[in-house]
Amino acid sequence: MKTPTLPLFDRPEGMTTHDYAFARLRQAIMVGSFRPGTSVTIRGLAEALESSPTPVREALRQLTSIGALQVLENRRIVVPRITPARFEELISLRIALESHAARRAVAHLTERQIERISAIDDSIEDEIRRGDQAAALIANQAFHRTIYTANPDQIVMPLIESVWLQLGPILGIAMEHVSELYVVDRHREAIEALRRRDEDAVAAAIAADIREGIGGFDQQAIARLLKLAA
Amino acid sequence: MKTPTLPLFDRPEGMTTHDYAFARLRQAIMVGSFRPGTSVTIRGLAEALESSPTPVREALRQLTSIGALQVLENRRIVVPRITPARFEELISLRIALESHAARRAVAHLTERQIERISAIDDSIEDEIRRGDQAAALIANQAFHRTIYTANPDQIVMPLIESVWLQLGPILGIAMEHVSELYVVDRHREAIEALRRRDEDAVAAAIAADIREGIGGFDQQAIARLLKLAA
DNA sequence: TTTGCGAAAATGTGATCACAAAATGAGATT
DNA sequence: AATCTCATTTTGTGATCACATTTTCGCAAA
């Protein structure tokens, strides 16, 4: 199993080699470019990124500590495999974390910010209509992130992104086998609830959005997808 | 500000230098050995750990990616400072995460495991009587961890420990200025609820335990502690 | 005493190398 | 054809070094 190709990623000036490697790998995993079970090697990535083992190893270490990658007993590094039980854990954890994050953001959101969130939701539907699943996925993440980060003291976002990263690989598989992945109806519901400053309704809409989106796959569907990926 | 001394830590045979550095630093931060604002240097720690910069830098990178340390603009690495608002975020996040983790563990706990948890609770009170705050803290963490990890598919524990790590530094300050830190009454309540397999009661007991324990400090108390630490 | 300046020291970064362990693959044996 | 053996290659690990930047500190000027 060889090192997969990495999506393009502009390197901002002044960014360290390590940060660049980390950001690029993270992005690749987040959008499902890596399949579960794929093994990544330090030298392989160093070559792909035109750098040396040192910064790449640091990036891999960071990715493993946030659950995006997994170190085997052999010390080899692989993209974690997902079981139906693990998938269910990830979905329920997403709901717990994001309901909480949404609640604690409600009070901080300005009308202006809510408008921006509504615009992001429109762009999601645009991307879906255009058939660009990856772009729709990125926009969907932006929708959620923009809500949660409205809380200036928020510290939950890194944890949420950790869960997103762990869902990335199966998301990539799903994108290959399912034509429509998102049900965005709940987004408008969430936006309306934000306007009303109704914490309970916001949390409920977010939970439903997750449950009916990627979380909507039942155990059998997941098992089928996982079999396809094997 | 110089590198603080590290608590003792046995190095298991076969453990890599990097893992050792990571484990030791993590433990130190978790039990509050480092004060907020303390800066740590790669070479300083490499010397303290009798190794070289490479594995230490990797350990520091990992610790920053789980929120235990913070990289400044200067690229210097420091123990994050805590504000009252951030403290409140951490406590409410602990409650959200641990209530969720406890709920999802209830169905998996055997009578035998519940007995072991009860024994851990006894040991907490022993350590408190003995006046060993650090040992009581470790035992308290073991109490919580043992419950949550009863769920074999659980993936929430790393996130919970991330929050514990972020609370570590203020915990160290609190231990210096407060004689009694824990109210363990809620532990027995949680154990009883576990025996009854009552998810709601377990979650409520855990939430109350956190709220009345370290979470019991109100904003003014925290502000006072932070002033003392400055 | 305070402020400004410049040399020295400290620090983060990343490439390279040597070493040990693991994986791979070719050829011989059953 | 399947399995075992051993040499080769690949891989992770960690120490070291050079470079650029930042910080520190002593000393002179205001």
PDB file of C-alpha atoms in Angstrom, chain B residues 84 87-88 91 133 167 170-183 209-226:
ATOM      1  CA  PRO B  84     -12.238  32.895  34.481  1.00  0.00           C
ATOM      2  CA  PHE B  87     -12.198  28.057  33.273  1.00  0.00           C
ATOM      3  CA  GLU B  88     -15.966  28.086  33.051  1.00  0.00           C
ATOM      4  CA  ILE B  91     -15.881  22.953  33.494  1.00  0.00           C
ATOM      5  CA  GLN B 133      -3.440  15.821  47.452  1.00  0.00           C
ATOM      6  CA  LEU B 167      -7.338  22.190  33.921  1.00  0.00           C
ATOM      7  CA  ILE B 170      -5.027  25.800  37.751  1.00  0.00           C
ATOM      8  CA  LEU B 171      -5.487  22.656  39.754  1.00  0.00           C
ATOM      9  CA  GLY B 172      -1.889  22.935  40.880  1.00  0.00           C
ATOM     10  CA  ILE B 173      -2.500  26.472  42.050  1.00  0.00           C
ATOM     11  CA  ALA B 174      -5.666  25.494  43.839  1.00  0.00           C
ATOM     12  CA  MET B 175      -3.869  22.695  45.668  1.00  0.00           C
ATOM     13  CA  GLU B 176      -1.436  25.210  47.073  1.00  0.00           C
ATOM     14  CA  HIS B 177      -4.091  27.505  48.424  1.00  0.00           C
ATOM     15  CA  VAL B 178      -6.995  25.310  49.344  1.00  0.00           C
ATOM     16  CA  SER B 179      -6.898  22.638  51.965  1.00  0.00           C
ATOM     17  CA  GLU B 180      -9.836  20.544  50.809  1.00  0.00           C
ATOM     18  CA  LEU B 181     -10.428  20.273  47.118  1.00  0.00           C
ATOM     19  CA  TYR B 182     -12.782  17.382  46.663  1.00  0.00           C
ATOM     20  CA  VAL B 183     -16.297  16.670  47.687  1.00  0.00           C
ATOM     21  CA  ASP B 209     -19.445  15.786  41.237  1.00  0.00           C
ATOM     22  CA  ILE B 210     -17.653  17.950  38.715  1.00  0.00           C
ATOM     23  CA  ARG B 211     -19.727  21.022  39.472  1.00  0.00           C
ATOM     24  CA  GLU B 212     -19.206  20.736  43.230  1.00  0.00           C
ATOM     25  CA  GLY B 213     -15.583  19.659  42.984  1.00  0.00           C
ATOM     26  CA  ILE B 214     -13.158  21.741  41.013  1.00  0.00           C
ATOM     27  CA  GLY B 215     -16.093  23.283  39.223  1.00  0.00           C
ATOM     28  CA  GLY B 216     -17.340  24.653  42.529  1.00  0.00           C
ATOM     29  CA  PHE B 217     -15.031  27.614  42.387  1.00  0.00           C
ATOM     30  CA  ASP B 218     -17.006  30.631  41.372  1.00  0.00           C
ATOM     31  CA  GLN B 219     -15.650  33.317  39.106  1.00  0.00           C
ATOM     32  CA  GLN B 220     -14.385  35.414  41.974  1.00  0.00           C
ATOM     33  CA  ALA B 221     -12.581  32.529  43.611  1.00  0.00           C
ATOM     34  CA  ILE B 222     -10.911  31.719  40.325  1.00  0.00           C
ATOM     35  CA  ALA B 223      -9.963  35.317  39.781  1.00  0.00           C
ATOM     36  CA  ARG B 224      -8.430  35.356  43.251  1.00  0.00           C
ATOM     37  CA  LEU B 225      -6.471  32.186  42.596  1.00  0.00           C
ATOM     38  CA  LEU B 226      -5.253  33.489  39.271  1.00  0.00           C
TER      39      LEU B 226
END
